[in-house]
Coordinates of C-alpha atoms in Angstrom, one line a residue:
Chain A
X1 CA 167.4 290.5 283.5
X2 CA 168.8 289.6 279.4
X3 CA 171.6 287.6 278.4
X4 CA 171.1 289.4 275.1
X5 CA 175.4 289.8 275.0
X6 CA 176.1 286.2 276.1
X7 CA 176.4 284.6 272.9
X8 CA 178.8 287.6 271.3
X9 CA 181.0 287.8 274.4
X10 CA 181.4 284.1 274.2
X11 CA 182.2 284.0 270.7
X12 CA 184.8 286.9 271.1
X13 CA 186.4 285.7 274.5
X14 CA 186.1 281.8 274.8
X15 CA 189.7 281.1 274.5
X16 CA 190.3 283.7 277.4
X17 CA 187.5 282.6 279.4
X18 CA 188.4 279.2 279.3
X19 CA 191.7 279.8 280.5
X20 CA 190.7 282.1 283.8
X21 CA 188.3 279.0 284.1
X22 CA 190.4 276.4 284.3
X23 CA 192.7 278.6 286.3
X24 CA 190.2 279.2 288.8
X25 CA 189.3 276.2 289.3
X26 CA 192.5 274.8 289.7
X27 CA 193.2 276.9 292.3
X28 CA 190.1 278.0 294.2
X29 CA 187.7 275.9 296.7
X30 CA 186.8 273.4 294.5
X31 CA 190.1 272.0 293.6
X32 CA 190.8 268.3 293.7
X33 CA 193.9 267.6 292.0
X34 CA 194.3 264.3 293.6
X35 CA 190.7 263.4 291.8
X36 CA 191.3 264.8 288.5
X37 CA 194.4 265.4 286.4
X38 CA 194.5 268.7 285.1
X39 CA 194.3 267.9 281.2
X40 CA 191.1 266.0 282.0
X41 CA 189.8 269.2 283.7
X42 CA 190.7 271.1 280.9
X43 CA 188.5 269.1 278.6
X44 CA 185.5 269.0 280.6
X45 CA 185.8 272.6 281.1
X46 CA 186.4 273.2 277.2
X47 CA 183.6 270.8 276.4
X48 CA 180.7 272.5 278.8
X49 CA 181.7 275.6 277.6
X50 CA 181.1 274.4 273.8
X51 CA 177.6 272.9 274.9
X52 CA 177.1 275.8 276.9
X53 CA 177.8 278.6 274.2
X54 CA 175.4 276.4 271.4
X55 CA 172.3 276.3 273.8
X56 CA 173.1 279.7 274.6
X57 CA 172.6 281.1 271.0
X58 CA 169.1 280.2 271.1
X59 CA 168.5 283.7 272.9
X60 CA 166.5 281.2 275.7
X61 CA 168.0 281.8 278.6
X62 CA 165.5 282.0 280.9
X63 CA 164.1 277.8 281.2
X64 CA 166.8 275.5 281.3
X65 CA 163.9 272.8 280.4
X66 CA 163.5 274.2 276.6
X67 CA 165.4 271.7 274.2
X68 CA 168.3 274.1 273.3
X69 CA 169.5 273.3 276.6
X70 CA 169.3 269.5 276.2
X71 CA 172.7 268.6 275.1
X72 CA 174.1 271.5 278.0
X73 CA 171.8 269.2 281.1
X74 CA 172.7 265.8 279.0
X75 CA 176.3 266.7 279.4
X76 CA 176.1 267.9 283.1
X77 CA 174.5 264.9 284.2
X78 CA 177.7 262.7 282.7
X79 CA 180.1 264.6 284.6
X80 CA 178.2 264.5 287.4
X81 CA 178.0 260.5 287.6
X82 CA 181.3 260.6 286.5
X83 CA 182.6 263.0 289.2
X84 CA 180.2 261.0 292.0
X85 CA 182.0 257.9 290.8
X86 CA 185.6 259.8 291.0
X87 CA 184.9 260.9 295.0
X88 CA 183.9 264.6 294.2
X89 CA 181.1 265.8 296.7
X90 CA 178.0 267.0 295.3
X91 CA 178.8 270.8 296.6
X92 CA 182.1 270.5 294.7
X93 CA 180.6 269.4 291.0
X94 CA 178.5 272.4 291.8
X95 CA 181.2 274.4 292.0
X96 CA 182.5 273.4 289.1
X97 CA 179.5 275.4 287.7
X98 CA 179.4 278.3 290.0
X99 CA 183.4 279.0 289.6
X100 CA 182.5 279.6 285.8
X101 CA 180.8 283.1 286.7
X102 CA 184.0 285.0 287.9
X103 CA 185.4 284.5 285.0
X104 CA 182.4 285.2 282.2
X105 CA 181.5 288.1 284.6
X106 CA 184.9 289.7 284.3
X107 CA 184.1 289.9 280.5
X108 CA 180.6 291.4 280.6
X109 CA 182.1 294.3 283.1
X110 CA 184.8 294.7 280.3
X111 CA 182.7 294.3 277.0
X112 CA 180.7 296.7 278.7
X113 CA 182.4 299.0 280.2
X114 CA 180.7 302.1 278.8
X115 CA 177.3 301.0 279.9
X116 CA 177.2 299.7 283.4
X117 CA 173.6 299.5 283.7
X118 CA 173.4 297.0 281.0
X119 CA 176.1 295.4 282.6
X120 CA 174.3 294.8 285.7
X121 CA 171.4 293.5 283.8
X122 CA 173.5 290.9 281.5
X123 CA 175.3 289.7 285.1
X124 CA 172.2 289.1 287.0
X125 CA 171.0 287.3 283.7
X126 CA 174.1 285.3 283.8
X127 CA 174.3 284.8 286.9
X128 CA 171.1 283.4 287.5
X129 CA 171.4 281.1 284.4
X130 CA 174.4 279.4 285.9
X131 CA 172.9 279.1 289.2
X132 CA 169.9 277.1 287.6
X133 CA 172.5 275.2 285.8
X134 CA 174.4 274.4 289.3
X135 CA 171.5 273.3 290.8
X136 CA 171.0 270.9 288.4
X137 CA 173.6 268.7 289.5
X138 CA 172.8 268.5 293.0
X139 CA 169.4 267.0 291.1
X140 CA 171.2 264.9 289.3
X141 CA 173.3 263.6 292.7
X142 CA 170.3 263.1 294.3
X143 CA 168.5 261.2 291.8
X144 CA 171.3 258.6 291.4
X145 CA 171.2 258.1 295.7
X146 CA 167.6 257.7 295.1
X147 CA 168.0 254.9 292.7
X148 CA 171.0 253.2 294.4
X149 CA 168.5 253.3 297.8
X150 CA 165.2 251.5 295.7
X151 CA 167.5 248.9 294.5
X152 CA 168.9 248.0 298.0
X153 CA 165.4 248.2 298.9
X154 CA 164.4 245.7 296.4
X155 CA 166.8 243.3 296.9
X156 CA 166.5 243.9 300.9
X157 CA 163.0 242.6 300.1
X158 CA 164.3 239.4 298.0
X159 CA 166.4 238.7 300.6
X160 CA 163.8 238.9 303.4
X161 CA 161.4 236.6 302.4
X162 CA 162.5 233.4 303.3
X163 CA 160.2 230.5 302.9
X164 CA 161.7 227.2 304.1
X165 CA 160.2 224.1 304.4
X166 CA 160.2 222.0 307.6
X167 CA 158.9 218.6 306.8
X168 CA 156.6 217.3 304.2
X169 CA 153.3 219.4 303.8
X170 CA 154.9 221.8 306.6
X171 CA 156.5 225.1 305.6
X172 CA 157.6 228.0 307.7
X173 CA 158.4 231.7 307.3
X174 CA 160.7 233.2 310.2
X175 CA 160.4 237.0 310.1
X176 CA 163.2 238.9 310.5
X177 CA 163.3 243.1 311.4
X178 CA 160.7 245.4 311.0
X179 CA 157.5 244.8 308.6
X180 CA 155.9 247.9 307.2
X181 CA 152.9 247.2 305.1
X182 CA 154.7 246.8 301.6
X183 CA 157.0 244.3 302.7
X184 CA 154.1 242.1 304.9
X185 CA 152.4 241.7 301.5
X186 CA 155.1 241.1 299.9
X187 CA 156.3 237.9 302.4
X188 CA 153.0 236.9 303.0
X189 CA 152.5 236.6 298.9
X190 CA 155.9 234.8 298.9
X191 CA 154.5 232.5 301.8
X192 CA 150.6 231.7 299.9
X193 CA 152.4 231.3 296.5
X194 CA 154.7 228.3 298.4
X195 CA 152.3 226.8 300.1
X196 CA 150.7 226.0 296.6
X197 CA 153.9 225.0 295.2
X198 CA 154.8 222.6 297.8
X199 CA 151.6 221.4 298.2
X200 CA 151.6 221.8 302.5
X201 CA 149.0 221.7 304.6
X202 CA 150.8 224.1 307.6
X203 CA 152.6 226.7 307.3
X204 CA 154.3 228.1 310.7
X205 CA 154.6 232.3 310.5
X206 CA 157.6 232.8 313.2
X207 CA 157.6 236.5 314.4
X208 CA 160.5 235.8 317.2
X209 CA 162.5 238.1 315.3
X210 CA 159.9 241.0 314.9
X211 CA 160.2 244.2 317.3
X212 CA 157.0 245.4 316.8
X213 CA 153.8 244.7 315.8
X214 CA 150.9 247.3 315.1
X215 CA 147.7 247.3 314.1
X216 CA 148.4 247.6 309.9
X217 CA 150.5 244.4 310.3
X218 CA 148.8 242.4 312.7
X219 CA 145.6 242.5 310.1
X220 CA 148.1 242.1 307.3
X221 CA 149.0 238.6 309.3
X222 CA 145.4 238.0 309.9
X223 CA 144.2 238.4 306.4
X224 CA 147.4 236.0 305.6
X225 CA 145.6 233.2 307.6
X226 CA 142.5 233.8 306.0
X227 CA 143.8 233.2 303.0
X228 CA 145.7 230.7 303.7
X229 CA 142.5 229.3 305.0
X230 CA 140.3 230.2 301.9
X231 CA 143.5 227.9 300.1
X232 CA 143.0 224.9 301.9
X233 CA 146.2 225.3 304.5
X234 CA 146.4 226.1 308.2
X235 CA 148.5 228.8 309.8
X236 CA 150.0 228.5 313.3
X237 CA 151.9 232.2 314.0
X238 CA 154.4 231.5 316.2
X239 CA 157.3 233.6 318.6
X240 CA 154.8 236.2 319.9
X241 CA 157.0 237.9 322.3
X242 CA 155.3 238.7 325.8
X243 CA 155.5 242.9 324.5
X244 CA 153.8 241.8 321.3
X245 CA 151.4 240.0 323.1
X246 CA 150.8 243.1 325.4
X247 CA 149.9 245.4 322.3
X248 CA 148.2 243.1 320.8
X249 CA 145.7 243.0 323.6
X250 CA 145.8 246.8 324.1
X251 CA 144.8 247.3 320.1
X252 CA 142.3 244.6 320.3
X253 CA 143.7 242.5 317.8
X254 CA 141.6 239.7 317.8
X255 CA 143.8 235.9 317.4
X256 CA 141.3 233.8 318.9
X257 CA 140.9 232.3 315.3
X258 CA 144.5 231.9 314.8
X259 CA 146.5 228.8 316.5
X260 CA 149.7 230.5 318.3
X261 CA 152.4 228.8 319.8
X262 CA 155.0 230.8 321.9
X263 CA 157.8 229.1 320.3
X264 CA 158.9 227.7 316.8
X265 CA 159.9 224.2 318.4
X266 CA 156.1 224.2 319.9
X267 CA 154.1 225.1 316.8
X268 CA 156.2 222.3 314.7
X269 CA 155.6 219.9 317.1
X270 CA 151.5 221.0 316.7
X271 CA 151.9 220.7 312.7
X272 CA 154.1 217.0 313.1
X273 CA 150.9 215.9 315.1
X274 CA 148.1 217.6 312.8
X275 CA 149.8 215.9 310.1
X276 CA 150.0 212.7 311.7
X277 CA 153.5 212.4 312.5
X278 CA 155.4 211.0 315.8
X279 CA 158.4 212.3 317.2
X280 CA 160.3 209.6 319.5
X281 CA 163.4 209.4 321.0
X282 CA 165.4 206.4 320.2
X283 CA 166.4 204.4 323.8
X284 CA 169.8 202.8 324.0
X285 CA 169.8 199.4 324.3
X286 CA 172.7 198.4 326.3
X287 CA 173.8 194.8 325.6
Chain B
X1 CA 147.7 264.0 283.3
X2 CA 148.3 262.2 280.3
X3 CA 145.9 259.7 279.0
X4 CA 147.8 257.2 276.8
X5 CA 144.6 254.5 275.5
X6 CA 141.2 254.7 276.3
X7 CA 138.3 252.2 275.4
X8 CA 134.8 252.3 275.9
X9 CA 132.2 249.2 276.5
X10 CA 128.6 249.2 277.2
X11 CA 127.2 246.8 279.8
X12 CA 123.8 246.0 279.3
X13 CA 123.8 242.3 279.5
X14 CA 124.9 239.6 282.3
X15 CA 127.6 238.3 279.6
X16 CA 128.8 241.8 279.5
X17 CA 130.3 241.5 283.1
X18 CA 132.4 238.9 281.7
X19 CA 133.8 240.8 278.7
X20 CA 134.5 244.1 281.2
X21 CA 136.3 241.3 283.7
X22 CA 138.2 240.0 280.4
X23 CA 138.9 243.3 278.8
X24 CA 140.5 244.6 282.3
X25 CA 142.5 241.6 282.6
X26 CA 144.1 242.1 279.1
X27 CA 144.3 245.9 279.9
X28 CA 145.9 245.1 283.6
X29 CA 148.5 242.0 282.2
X30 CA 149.5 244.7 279.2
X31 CA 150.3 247.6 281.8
X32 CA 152.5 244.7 283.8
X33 CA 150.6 245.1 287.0
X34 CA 151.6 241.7 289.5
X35 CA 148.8 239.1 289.7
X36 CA 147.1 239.9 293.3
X37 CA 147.4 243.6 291.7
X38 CA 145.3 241.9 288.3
X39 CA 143.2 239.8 290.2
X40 CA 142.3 242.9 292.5
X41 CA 141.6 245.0 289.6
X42 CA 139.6 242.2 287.9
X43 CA 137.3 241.2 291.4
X44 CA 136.5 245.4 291.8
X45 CA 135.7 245.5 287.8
X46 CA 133.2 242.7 287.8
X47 CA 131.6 243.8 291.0
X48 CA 131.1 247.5 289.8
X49 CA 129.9 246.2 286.7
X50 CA 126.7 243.8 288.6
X51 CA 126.0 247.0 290.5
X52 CA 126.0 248.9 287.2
X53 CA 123.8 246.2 285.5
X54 CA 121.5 245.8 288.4
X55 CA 121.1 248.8 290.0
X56 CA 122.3 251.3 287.3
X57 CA 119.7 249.6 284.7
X58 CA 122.7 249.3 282.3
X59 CA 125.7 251.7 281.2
X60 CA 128.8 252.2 279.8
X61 CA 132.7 251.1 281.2
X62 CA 135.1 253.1 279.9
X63 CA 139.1 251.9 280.5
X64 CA 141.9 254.5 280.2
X65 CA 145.8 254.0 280.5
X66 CA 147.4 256.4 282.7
X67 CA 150.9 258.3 283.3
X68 CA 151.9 260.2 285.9
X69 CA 155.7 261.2 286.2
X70 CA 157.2 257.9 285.9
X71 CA 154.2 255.6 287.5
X72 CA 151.6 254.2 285.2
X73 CA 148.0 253.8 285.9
X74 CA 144.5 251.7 284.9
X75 CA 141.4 253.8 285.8
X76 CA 138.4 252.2 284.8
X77 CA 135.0 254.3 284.9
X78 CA 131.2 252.9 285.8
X79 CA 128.8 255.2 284.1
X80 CA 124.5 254.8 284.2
X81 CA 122.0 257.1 284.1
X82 CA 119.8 255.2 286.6
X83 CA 118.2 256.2 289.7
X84 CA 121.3 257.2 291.5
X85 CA 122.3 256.8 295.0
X86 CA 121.0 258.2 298.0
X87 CA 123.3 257.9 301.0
X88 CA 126.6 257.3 299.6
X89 CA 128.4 256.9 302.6
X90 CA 125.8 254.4 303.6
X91 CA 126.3 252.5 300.5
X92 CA 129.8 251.9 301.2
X93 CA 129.5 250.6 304.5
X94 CA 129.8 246.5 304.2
X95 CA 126.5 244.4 304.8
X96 CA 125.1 247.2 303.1
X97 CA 122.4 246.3 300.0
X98 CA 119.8 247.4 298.9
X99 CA 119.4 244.6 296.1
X100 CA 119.9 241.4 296.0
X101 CA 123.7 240.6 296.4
X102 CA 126.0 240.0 300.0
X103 CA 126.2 244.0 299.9
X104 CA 130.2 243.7 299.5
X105 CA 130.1 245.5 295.9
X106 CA 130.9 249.6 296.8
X107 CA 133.0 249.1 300.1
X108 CA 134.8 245.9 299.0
X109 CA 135.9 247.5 295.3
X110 CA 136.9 250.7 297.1
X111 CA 139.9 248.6 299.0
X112 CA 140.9 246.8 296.1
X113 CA 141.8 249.4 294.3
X114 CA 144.3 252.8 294.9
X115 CA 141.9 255.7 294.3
X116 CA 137.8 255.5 294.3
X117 CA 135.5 258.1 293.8
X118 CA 132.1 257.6 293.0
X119 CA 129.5 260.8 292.2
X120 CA 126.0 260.2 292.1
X121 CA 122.7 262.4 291.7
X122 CA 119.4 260.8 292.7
X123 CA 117.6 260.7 289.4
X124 CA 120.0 261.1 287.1
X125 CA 122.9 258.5 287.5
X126 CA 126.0 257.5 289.4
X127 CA 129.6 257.8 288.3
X128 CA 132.3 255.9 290.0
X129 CA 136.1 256.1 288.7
X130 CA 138.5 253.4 289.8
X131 CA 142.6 253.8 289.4
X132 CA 144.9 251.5 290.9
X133 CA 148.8 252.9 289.8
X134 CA 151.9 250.9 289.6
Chain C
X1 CA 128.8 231.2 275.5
X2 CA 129.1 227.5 278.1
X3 CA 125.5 227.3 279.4
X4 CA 126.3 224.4 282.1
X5 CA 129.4 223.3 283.6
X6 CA 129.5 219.1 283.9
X7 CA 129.4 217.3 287.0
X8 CA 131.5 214.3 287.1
X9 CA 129.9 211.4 289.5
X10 CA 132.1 208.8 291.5
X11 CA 131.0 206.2 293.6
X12 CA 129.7 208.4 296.5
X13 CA 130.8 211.9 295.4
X14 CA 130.1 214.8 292.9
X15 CA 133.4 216.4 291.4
X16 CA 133.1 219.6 289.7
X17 CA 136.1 221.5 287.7
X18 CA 135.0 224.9 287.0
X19 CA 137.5 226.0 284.1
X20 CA 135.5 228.7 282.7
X21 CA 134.9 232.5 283.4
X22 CA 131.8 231.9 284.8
X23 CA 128.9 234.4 284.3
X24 CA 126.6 235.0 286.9
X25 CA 123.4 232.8 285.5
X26 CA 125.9 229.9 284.8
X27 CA 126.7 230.1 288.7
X28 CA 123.4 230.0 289.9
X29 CA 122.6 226.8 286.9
X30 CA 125.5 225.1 288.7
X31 CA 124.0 225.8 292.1
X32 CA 120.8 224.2 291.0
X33 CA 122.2 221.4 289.1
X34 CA 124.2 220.5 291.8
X35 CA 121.5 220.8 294.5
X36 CA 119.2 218.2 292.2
X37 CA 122.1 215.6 291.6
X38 CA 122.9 215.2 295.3
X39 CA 119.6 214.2 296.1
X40 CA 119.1 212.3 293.3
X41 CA 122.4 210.0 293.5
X42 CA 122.7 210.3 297.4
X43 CA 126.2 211.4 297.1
X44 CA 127.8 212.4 300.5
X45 CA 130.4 214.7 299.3
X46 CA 130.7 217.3 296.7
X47 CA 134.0 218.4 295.2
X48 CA 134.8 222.0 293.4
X49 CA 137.9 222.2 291.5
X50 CA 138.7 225.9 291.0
X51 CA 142.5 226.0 290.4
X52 CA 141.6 227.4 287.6
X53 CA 139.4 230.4 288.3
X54 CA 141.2 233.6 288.4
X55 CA 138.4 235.7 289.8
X56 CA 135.9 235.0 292.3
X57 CA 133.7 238.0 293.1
X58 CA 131.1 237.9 296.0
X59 CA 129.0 236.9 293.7
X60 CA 130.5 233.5 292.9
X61 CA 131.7 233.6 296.5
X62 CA 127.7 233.8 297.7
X63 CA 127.0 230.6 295.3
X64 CA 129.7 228.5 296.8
X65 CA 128.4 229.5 300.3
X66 CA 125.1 228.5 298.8
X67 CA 126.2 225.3 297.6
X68 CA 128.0 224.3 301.0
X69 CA 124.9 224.8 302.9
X70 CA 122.5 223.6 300.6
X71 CA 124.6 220.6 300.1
X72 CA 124.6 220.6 303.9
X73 CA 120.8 220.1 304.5
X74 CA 121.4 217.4 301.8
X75 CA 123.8 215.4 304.1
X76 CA 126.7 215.7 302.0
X77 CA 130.0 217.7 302.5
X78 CA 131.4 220.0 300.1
X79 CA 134.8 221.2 299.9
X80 CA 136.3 223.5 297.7
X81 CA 139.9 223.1 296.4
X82 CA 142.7 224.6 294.2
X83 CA 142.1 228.4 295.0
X84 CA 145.2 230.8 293.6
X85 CA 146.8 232.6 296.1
X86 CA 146.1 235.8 294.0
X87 CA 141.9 234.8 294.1
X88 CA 142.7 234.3 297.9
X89 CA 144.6 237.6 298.5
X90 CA 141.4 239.6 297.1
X91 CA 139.0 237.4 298.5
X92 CA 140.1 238.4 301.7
X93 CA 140.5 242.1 300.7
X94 CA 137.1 242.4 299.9
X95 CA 135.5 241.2 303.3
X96 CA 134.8 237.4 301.8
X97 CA 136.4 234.6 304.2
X98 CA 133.8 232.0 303.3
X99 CA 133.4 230.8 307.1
X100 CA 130.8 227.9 306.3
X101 CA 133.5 226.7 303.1
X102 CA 135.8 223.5 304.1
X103 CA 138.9 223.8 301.5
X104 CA 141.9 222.3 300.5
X105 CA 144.9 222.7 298.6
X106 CA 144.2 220.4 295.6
X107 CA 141.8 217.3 294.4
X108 CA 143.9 214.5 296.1
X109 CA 144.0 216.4 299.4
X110 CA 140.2 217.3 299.2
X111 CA 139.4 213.5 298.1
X112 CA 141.1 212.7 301.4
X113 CA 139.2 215.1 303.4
X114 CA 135.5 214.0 301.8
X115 CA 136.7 210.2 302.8
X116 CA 137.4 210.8 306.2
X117 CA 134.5 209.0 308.9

């Protein structure tokens, strides 16, 4: 495979190029006119074709990753976040690449007309230059869904993690949905570093809200209590439902050091009275 | 690999498992590691560094800042030339010792940090690498 | 380098703060010192402020073990307050959960506890 013609042929036939370009794509399966007007099509096209005919003159055709394709990939990856943002699905910005080989095809078969062997060798060349180059911005798609997913999953976290506090020197922590290992340490973090800052005593560890437990998290919950422990503050886990219970058995998770409660209201009545507090209901004193 | 920093200490006094505790602090608050990550990386350096002191007869720690792609490691390296260790995976079981000490140090440091690997030839030293990566 | 950490005594009890990086010898000089004052004042409680410790190995784990039993043998309680969640967190992680150790969150609440009967 050579691209050795690329550069001359786009020098000589740009202007005609671009034109079949934009023409193609106007018209063929990529075409969104109700995303993108047709002058702003033109200058993208005229603009990656610019980039595209500089980073081609380095003769490096072959690795897309050398610098003299940097501008070309820079400029891919804006108008693919630009097109992600405008509603174009990733196989249609890729088109956007692929479509340009028709066209810069048609000019190798003519510019070389005499010499169809060469011809076939610049057109695999080219073609599998623009494929690399197509490919690219299904990376670049991809790589913006990856960020958009780790910051919902950060602030998922944030929001997951609340510690509330019950009464003086008692706080609680009701879990809510599935714990995998990186969020338990994260919550149970959360949990220690309040227990310091509001200076309590108990802290109640609800799991009515928890599916599942397995073995990963029921240590992570254990070590919690140790902790917590080592700190100077008791734990009382509360909301085990009767499956939880069940498995917990089964994996021979061992609570016997751990106070549990089967319900919320239970273990803060345990912390009122380990804290030295009363609850009693007033009697109406009829006159 | 690349390796960004690297610093050598030598550990052949009791006050040197302070500095190695201090210099891995600076190296893990630097690198913006989260406190219980610190702290963890702190606890496994100063235990590593008694063994090396004790049982090692003295040897070098050697701290190097790592990147990988876009995540950034802290290995730090325990390096003597003492007798070496027979039964590795004996000597990372917990409540093992074969000194004085709870016999916590090998198994304990391995779950504080990500990656552990410790090499060791009876009679000619033992060489354990810690990394944790954030 | 600090060669011995101060012990503070009040009416019946010993209060340490321990707001140094503490090598190993100074650990032991502590466990020693503090073994000696309680039988020499007759203190029934002993007090260790470590808020400020950002490590505790097994090492300095095994000396405040030490201290709570030998302190124990003494007649005296010890408690150990202030830990950081982070020292906790590792603690834990490493196998140490200090069984024999009473704790508390800070000096006021570990006061209390050393008062009670």
């Amino acid at each position: 495979m050579s691209t050795i013609r690329l550069p001359e042929i786009l020098q000589k036939a740009k202007a005609q190029i671009l034109e079949e370009w934009v023409k193609q794509q106007m018209s063929g399966a990529g075409a969104r006119a109700d995303l993108i007007k047709d002058g702003e099509l033109r200058k993208q096209s005229e603009e990656f074709l610019n980039n595209f005919q500089r980073s081609a003159q380095s003769g490096e055709t072959e690795n897309i990753q050398l610098p003299a394709w940097a501008p070309t990939l820079e400029l891919i990856a804006d108008l693919t976040r630009q097109r992600e943002r405008m509603g174009f699905s990733p196989s249609e910005t890729a088109l956007f690449i692929f479509s340009l080989k028709e066209p810069l095809l048609a000019q190798v078969r003519a510019e070389l007309k005499k010499d169809p062997e060469a011809a076939i060798e610049e057109s695999m060349g080219i073609s599998a230059l623009l494929d690399k180059l197509g490919l690219y911005t299904t990376e670049i798609y991809q790589a913006s869904r990856e960020e958009v997913i780790r910051r919902q999953q950060e602030e998922l976290l944030e929001l997951s993690t609340p510690v509330v506090k019950m009464w003086d020197g008692i706080v609680a922590l009701p879990l809510i949905g599935t714990l995998d290992s990186a969020r338990t340490s994260v919550v149970m973090e959360s949990l220690l570093q309040r227990i310091v800052e509001t200076g309590s005593e108990i802290a109640i560890i609800d799991i009515t809200g928890v599916p599942t437990v397995d073995t990963l998290v029921a240590q992570h919950l254990l070590k919690t209590v140790a902790a917590a422990r080592l700190m100077g503050a008791d734990c009382i886990i509360s909301g085990i439902r009767p499956q939880i219970a069940q498995t917990m058995v089964h994996l021979a998770i061992d609570l016997s050091a751990v106070t549990t409660k089967a319900t919320m209201a239970e273990a803060l009545k345990t912390a009122l009275a380990r804290t030295g507090h009363r609850v009693v209901k007033d009697v109406v004193l009829k006159a | 690999m690349p390796t960004l920093k690297s610093e050598v200490q030598p550990v052949v006094t009791e006050n040197d498992i302070v500095y190695v505790r201090q210099n891995v602090r600076k190296w893990a608050v630097e690198m913006k590691f989260s406190l219980v990550d610190q702290t963890k990386m702190v606890t496994a350096a100063s235990e590593l560094a008694r063994n090396l002191l004790i049982y090692g007869g003295g040897g070098e720690v050697r701290l190097e800042q790592l990147q990988e792609g876009s995540r950034m490691g802290l290995r730090v390296m325990f390096v003597d030339q003492g007798p070496g260790i027979p039964d590795i995976e004996q000597a990372l079981k917990d409540g093992f010792t074969s000194g004085k000490g709870m016999g916590l140090g090998l198994g304990g440091a391995k779950r504080l940090v990500t990656d552990f690997d410790i090499k060791s030839i009876v009679g000619q030293g033992t060489s354990i690498t810690t990394t944790k990566w954030r | 380098m600090q060669d011995r950490i101060p012990i503070l005594h009040m009416s019946n009890f010993l209060l340490v703060t321990i707001q140094v990086d503490m090598h190993d010898r100074l650990a032991l000089q502590l466990q020693d010192d503090l073994t000696s004052k309680i039988s020499a004042t007759g203190a029934r409680g002993v007090l260790i402020d470590i808020s400020s410790l950002e490590m505790v190995d097994s090492f300095i784990g095994r000396v405040l073990g030490n201290i709570s039993s030998m302190s124990r043998v003494l007649d005296a309680k010890t408690v150990v307050v202030g830990m950081q969640p982070a020292v906790a967190i590792t603690l834990v992680e490493l196998g140490l959960s200090l069984p024999g150790i009473l704790t508390a969150l800070n000096v006021a609440k570990g006061m209390e506890l050393l008062s009670r009967d």
